[in-house]
CSV table of C-alpha atoms in Angstrom, one decimal:
chain,number,residue,atom,x,y,z
B,26,ALA,CA,-44.8,-19.3,13.4
B,27,GLU,CA,-47.4,-20.0,16.2
B,28,ALA,CA,-49.9,-22.8,16.2
B,29,GLN,CA,-53.6,-21.9,16.7
B,30,LYS,CA,-56.1,-24.0,18.5
B,31,ASP,CA,-57.2,-25.7,15.3
B,32,GLY,CA,-53.6,-26.7,14.6
B,33,LYS,CA,-53.1,-24.2,11.8
B,34,LEU,CA,-50.0,-22.1,11.7
B,35,GLU,CA,-50.4,-18.4,12.2
B,36,ARG,CA,-48.0,-15.9,10.7
B,37,PRO,CA,-46.1,-14.1,13.5
B,38,LYS,CA,-47.0,-10.4,14.0
B,39,HIS,CA,-43.6,-9.2,15.1
B,40,GLY,CA,-39.9,-9.7,14.3
B,41,PHE,CA,-38.2,-11.0,11.2
B,42,SER,CA,-40.7,-13.8,10.6
B,43,ALA,CA,-43.5,-11.2,10.4
B,44,LEU,CA,-41.9,-9.6,7.3
B,45,ARG,CA,-42.9,-10.4,3.8
B,46,THR,CA,-40.4,-12.0,1.4
B,47,ARG,CA,-39.1,-8.7,0.2
B,48,GLY,CA,-38.3,-7.5,3.7
B,49,LYS,CA,-36.5,-10.8,4.6
B,50,VAL,CA,-34.4,-10.5,1.4
B,51,ALA,CA,-33.6,-6.9,2.2
B,52,ILE,CA,-32.4,-7.8,5.7
B,53,LEU,CA,-30.5,-10.8,4.4
B,54,PHE,CA,-28.5,-8.6,2.0
B,55,ALA,CA,-28.2,-5.5,4.2
B,56,GLY,CA,-25.2,-6.7,6.2
B,57,PRO,CA,-23.1,-8.0,3.4
B,58,LEU,CA,-24.0,-5.0,1.2
B,59,SER,CA,-22.8,-2.7,4.0
B,60,ASN,CA,-19.5,-4.6,4.2
B,61,PHE,CA,-19.1,-4.5,0.5
B,62,LEU,CA,-19.7,-0.7,0.3
B,63,LEU,CA,-17.3,-0.1,3.2
B,64,ALA,CA,-14.7,-2.1,1.4
B,65,VAL,CA,-15.2,-0.1,-1.8
B,66,SER,CA,-15.1,3.2,0.1
B,67,LEU,CA,-11.8,2.2,1.8
B,68,LEU,CA,-10.3,1.2,-1.5
B,69,THR,CA,-11.5,4.4,-3.2
B,70,ALA,CA,-9.7,6.4,-0.6
B,71,VAL,CA,-6.5,4.4,-1.2
B,72,TYR,CA,-6.8,4.8,-5.0
B,73,THR,CA,-7.6,8.5,-4.8
B,74,THR,CA,-4.5,9.3,-2.7
B,75,GLN,CA,-2.0,6.6,-3.7
B,76,GLY,CA,-3.1,5.5,-7.2
B,77,VAL,CA,-3.5,2.0,-8.3
B,78,GLN,CA,-0.4,-0.1,-7.5
B,79,SER,CA,0.5,-3.1,-9.5
B,80,VAL,CA,3.3,-5.6,-9.2
B,81,GLN,CA,4.7,-7.7,-12.1
B,82,THR,CA,6.9,-10.7,-11.2
B,83,PHE,CA,9.6,-12.4,-13.3
B,84,ASP,CA,10.2,-16.1,-12.4
B,85,ASN,CA,13.4,-16.2,-14.5
B,86,ARG,CA,15.1,-13.6,-12.3
B,87,ALA,CA,15.8,-13.9,-8.5
B,88,GLU,CA,15.6,-10.8,-6.4
B,89,ILE,CA,17.3,-10.6,-3.1
B,90,TYR,CA,14.8,-9.3,-0.5
B,91,GLU,CA,16.9,-9.6,2.6
B,92,ILE,CA,20.4,-10.4,3.8
B,93,ARG,CA,20.5,-12.4,7.0
B,94,GLY,CA,23.8,-14.4,7.1
B,95,ASP,CA,27.5,-14.1,6.7
B,96,GLY,CA,27.5,-16.4,3.7
B,97,ALA,CA,25.5,-14.0,1.6
B,98,LYS,CA,27.5,-11.0,2.9
B,99,ASN,CA,30.9,-12.7,2.2
B,100,ALA,CA,29.6,-13.5,-1.3
B,101,GLY,CA,29.1,-9.7,-1.9
B,102,LEU,CA,25.3,-9.9,-2.4
B,103,GLN,CA,23.2,-6.9,-1.4
B,104,VAL,CA,19.5,-6.3,-0.9
B,105,GLY,CA,17.9,-5.5,-4.3
B,106,ASP,CA,20.4,-7.5,-6.3
B,107,ILE,CA,18.8,-9.4,-9.3
B,108,ILE,CA,20.4,-12.8,-10.0
B,109,THR,CA,20.1,-13.4,-13.8
B,110,ARG,CA,22.5,-16.3,-14.3
B,111,ILE,CA,24.1,-19.1,-12.2
B,112,ASN,CA,27.5,-20.4,-13.4
B,113,GLY,CA,26.8,-18.8,-16.8
B,114,GLN,CA,23.4,-20.4,-17.3
B,115,VAL,CA,20.4,-18.1,-17.8
B,116,LEU,CA,17.6,-18.9,-15.3
B,117,PRO,CA,14.5,-20.3,-17.1
B,118,GLU,CA,11.0,-19.0,-16.8
B,119,ASN,CA,9.9,-22.3,-15.4
B,120,GLU,CA,11.0,-26.0,-15.5
B,121,THR,CA,9.9,-29.4,-14.4
B,122,VAL,CA,11.7,-31.0,-11.4
B,123,ASP,CA,10.7,-34.4,-10.0
B,124,ASP,CA,7.6,-34.3,-12.3
B,125,ALA,CA,6.4,-31.0,-10.8
B,126,PRO,CA,6.5,-27.5,-12.4
B,127,ARG,CA,8.8,-25.0,-10.7
B,128,PRO,CA,9.8,-21.4,-11.3
B,129,GLY,CA,13.3,-20.8,-12.6
B,130,TYR,CA,14.4,-18.6,-9.7
B,131,ARG,CA,14.4,-21.7,-7.5
B,132,ARG,CA,17.7,-22.7,-9.1
B,133,VAL,CA,19.4,-20.4,-6.5
B,134,GLN,CA,18.4,-22.9,-3.9
B,135,ASP,CA,19.8,-25.8,-6.0
B,136,ALA,CA,23.2,-24.0,-6.3
B,137,LEU,CA,23.4,-23.3,-2.6
B,138,GLN,CA,22.5,-26.9,-1.7
B,139,ARG,CA,25.2,-28.2,-4.0
B,140,GLY,CA,27.8,-25.8,-2.5
B,141,GLY,CA,31.3,-25.4,-3.8
B,142,LEU,CA,32.4,-22.7,-6.2
B,143,GLN,CA,29.4,-20.7,-7.6
B,144,THR,CA,29.3,-17.7,-9.8
B,145,PHE,CA,26.1,-15.5,-9.7
B,146,THR,CA,25.6,-12.9,-12.5
B,147,VAL,CA,23.9,-10.0,-10.7
B,148,GLN,CA,22.2,-6.9,-11.9
B,149,ARG,CA,22.7,-4.1,-9.4
B,150,GLY,CA,21.1,-1.0,-10.7
B,151,SER,CA,22.6,-0.2,-14.1
B,152,LYS,CA,25.6,-2.4,-13.4
B,153,THR,CA,26.1,-6.1,-14.2
B,154,LEU,CA,28.4,-7.9,-11.7
B,155,GLU,CA,30.0,-11.4,-11.6
B,156,LEU,CA,30.1,-12.6,-8.0
B,157,SER,CA,32.1,-15.8,-7.4
B,158,PHE,CA,32.2,-17.4,-4.0
B,159,THR,CA,32.7,-20.8,-2.3
B,160,TYR,CA,30.0,-22.0,0.0
B,161,THR,CA,29.9,-25.3,2.0
B,162,PRO,CA,26.4,-26.2,3.2
B,163,ALA,CA,26.1,-27.9,6.6
B,164,PRO,CA,23.2,-28.9,8.9
B,165,GLY,CA,21.8,-25.8,10.7
B,166,LYS,CA,23.9,-23.5,8.6
B,167,LEU,CA,22.1,-20.9,6.4
B,168,PHE,CA,23.6,-19.0,3.5
B,169,GLY,CA,21.5,-16.1,4.8
B,170,ILE,CA,19.3,-14.7,2.0
B,171,SER,CA,15.6,-14.2,1.5
B,172,TYR,CA,14.8,-14.1,-2.2
B,173,GLY,CA,12.0,-14.6,-4.7
B,174,PRO,CA,11.0,-13.6,-8.2
B,175,GLU,CA,11.9,-10.2,-9.4
B,176,ARG,CA,9.2,-7.7,-8.6
B,177,GLN,CA,8.6,-4.5,-10.6
B,178,GLU,CA,6.1,-2.1,-9.0
B,179,SER,CA,4.2,0.6,-10.9
B,180,VAL,CA,1.6,3.2,-9.9
B,181,ARG,CA,-1.2,4.4,-12.1
B,182,ARG,CA,-2.7,7.7,-11.1
B,183,LEU,CA,-6.5,8.2,-11.4
B,184,ASN,CA,-8.5,11.3,-12.4
B,185,GLY,CA,-10.6,12.1,-9.3
B,186,VAL,CA,-12.8,10.3,-6.9
B,187,GLY,CA,-15.2,9.1,-9.5
B,188,GLU,CA,-12.7,7.1,-11.5
B,189,ALA,CA,-11.2,5.8,-8.2
B,190,ALA,CA,-14.6,4.6,-7.1
B,191,LEU,CA,-15.2,2.9,-10.4
B,192,GLU,CA,-11.8,1.2,-10.2
B,193,ALA,CA,-12.4,0.2,-6.6
B,194,THR,CA,-15.8,-1.3,-7.4
B,195,ARG,CA,-14.4,-3.3,-10.4
B,196,PHE,CA,-11.6,-4.7,-8.2
B,197,ALA,CA,-14.0,-5.6,-5.4
B,198,VAL,CA,-16.4,-7.4,-7.8
B,199,THR,CA,-13.6,-9.3,-9.5
B,200,SER,CA,-12.1,-10.3,-6.1
B,201,ILE,CA,-15.3,-12.1,-5.0
B,202,PRO,CA,-14.6,-15.5,-6.8
B,203,ALA,CA,-11.0,-15.5,-5.3
B,204,ALA,CA,-12.4,-14.7,-1.8
B,205,VAL,CA,-15.0,-17.5,-2.1
B,206,GLN,CA,-12.3,-19.9,-3.3
B,207,GLY,CA,-10.0,-18.9,-0.4
B,208,PHE,CA,-12.8,-19.4,2.1
B,209,ALA,CA,-13.5,-22.8,0.7
B,210,ASN,CA,-9.9,-23.8,0.9
B,211,ALA,CA,-9.6,-22.6,4.5
B,212,VAL,CA,-12.7,-24.6,5.5
B,213,GLY,CA,-11.3,-27.7,3.7
B,214,ARG,CA,-8.0,-27.4,5.6
B,215,VAL,CA,-9.8,-27.0,8.9
B,216,PHE,CA,-11.7,-30.3,8.4
B,217,ILE,CA,-9.2,-32.3,6.5
B,218,ALA,CA,-5.8,-31.4,8.0
B,219,PRO,CA,-4.6,-33.2,11.2
B,220,ILE,CA,-5.3,-31.4,14.5
B,221,SER,CA,-1.6,-30.8,15.1
B,222,GLU,CA,-1.1,-29.2,11.7
B,223,ASN,CA,-1.1,-25.5,11.2
B,224,THR,CA,-3.9,-24.9,8.7
B,225,GLY,CA,-3.0,-21.2,8.1
B,226,VAL,CA,-6.4,-20.1,9.4
B,227,VAL,CA,-6.0,-17.1,11.8
B,228,GLY,CA,-8.2,-15.5,14.4
B,229,PRO,CA,-8.7,-12.0,15.8
B,230,VAL,CA,-5.4,-11.9,17.7
B,231,THR,CA,-3.3,-12.8,14.7
B,232,SER,CA,-5.3,-10.4,12.5
B,233,SER,CA,-4.5,-7.6,15.0
B,234,ASN,CA,-0.8,-8.5,14.8
B,235,ILE,CA,-0.9,-8.4,11.0
B,236,ALA,CA,-2.6,-5.0,11.1
B,237,GLY,CA,0.1,-3.7,13.5
B,238,GLN,CA,2.9,-5.0,11.2
B,239,LEU,CA,1.2,-3.3,8.2
B,240,ALA,CA,0.9,0.0,10.2
B,241,GLN,CA,4.7,-0.1,10.8
B,242,ASN,CA,5.8,-1.2,7.3
B,243,ALA,CA,3.1,0.3,5.0
B,244,GLY,CA,1.5,3.1,7.1
B,245,ILE,CA,-2.2,3.8,7.4
B,246,TRP,CA,-2.8,2.9,3.7
B,247,GLY,CA,-1.5,-0.6,4.3
B,248,VAL,CA,-4.0,-0.9,7.2
B,249,LEU,CA,-6.8,0.4,5.0
B,250,GLN,CA,-6.1,-2.2,2.4
B,251,PHE,CA,-6.1,-4.9,5.0
B,252,ALA,CA,-9.5,-3.6,6.3
B,253,LEU,CA,-10.7,-3.7,2.7
B,254,LEU,CA,-10.0,-7.5,2.5
B,255,ILE,CA,-11.6,-8.1,5.8
B,256,ASN,CA,-14.8,-6.3,4.9
B,257,LEU,CA,-14.9,-8.0,1.5
B,258,SER,CA,-14.5,-11.4,3.1
B,259,LEU,CA,-17.2,-10.6,5.7
B,260,ALA,CA,-19.6,-9.6,2.9
B,261,ILE,CA,-19.2,-13.0,1.3
B,262,LEU,CA,-19.2,-15.0,4.5
B,263,ASN,CA,-22.4,-13.5,5.9
B,264,LEU,CA,-24.3,-14.7,2.8
B,265,LEU,CA,-23.3,-18.3,3.3
B,266,PRO,CA,-25.8,-20.7,5.0
B,267,ILE,CA,-23.2,-22.1,7.4
B,268,PRO,CA,-23.6,-22.5,11.1
B,269,ALA,CA,-22.1,-19.7,13.2
B,270,LEU,CA,-22.6,-17.2,10.3
B,271,ASP,CA,-25.4,-14.7,9.9
B,272,GLY,CA,-26.4,-16.1,6.6
B,273,ARG,CA,-27.3,-19.5,8.0
B,274,ALA,CA,-30.1,-18.2,10.3
B,275,GLN,CA,-31.4,-15.8,7.7
B,276,HIS,CA,-31.5,-18.5,4.9
B,277,TRP,CA,-33.3,-21.0,7.0
B,278,ARG,CA,-35.7,-18.5,8.4
B,279,GLY,CA,-36.4,-17.1,5.0
B,280,ALA,CA,-36.9,-20.6,3.5
B,281,ALA,CA,-39.2,-21.7,6.3
B,282,ASP,CA,-41.3,-18.6,6.2
B,283,ALA,CA,-41.5,-18.7,2.4
B,284,GLY,CA,-42.8,-22.3,2.7
B,285,LEU,CA,-45.4,-21.2,5.3
B,286,GLU,CA,-46.5,-18.4,3.0
B,287,GLN,CA,-46.9,-20.7,0.0
B,288,ARG,CA,-48.9,-23.3,2.1
B,289,GLN,CA,-51.2,-20.5,3.3
B,290,ASN,CA,-51.7,-19.2,-0.2
B,291,ARG,CA,-52.5,-22.7,-1.5
B,292,ARG,CA,-55.1,-23.1,1.3
B,293,ALA,CA,-56.6,-19.7,0.4
B,294,ARG,CA,-57.0,-20.7,-3.2
B,295,HIS,CA,-58.6,-24.0,-2.4
């Protein structure tokens, strides 16, 4: 706003500040809404062609994701094996260790740290195998497996683009609270964690590397799903009144101009 000779503020005639409140609000939400609609469009394309993929995990069963050492190979383990028992004991769904909750599949780590003779009951396809082996842990020596909870993937096919768009919109809307929480956690780690500590916050270069890895491992649809998350995050971030984000300038300008408009209206009434 520009000051007149009598000291009163005059509403600007050009630019963002010259707009009425409705115009300012429209501009404020235009960018985030575009990001949101692009995210929904990308997810609609994925759902239409690939269906809705879901993954169910079981913490009481350890799945072997990767074999990377001689210890695991000598034990007879293979990628895709499901460890259901260790030394005859069924893995629990969860348990408390050192006063902290822990999933049951982590008992695999306990067994390997103890070493000695171990017997893993393994489900391999339709077969159940008993694999006995002796392992001696040592500094710098790895058994050589990457494992985690058993994962069972399923795909639900949708009837046409309309149902896919509805499902994509539902997913995007329900993802907003998690995205906001994730952003808040990331900001907290940046300001709280020591400078030397890796906070897990990545920049454009790392994001490009992630997209490249997804393109190799999951194809174009993996990249599209990554682009969906990026656009959904941008839609939320651009609404936040934080320095370096679009929302900050728009919020402050809108608040200042709204205050000016209210003061002028009060003068006109008096």
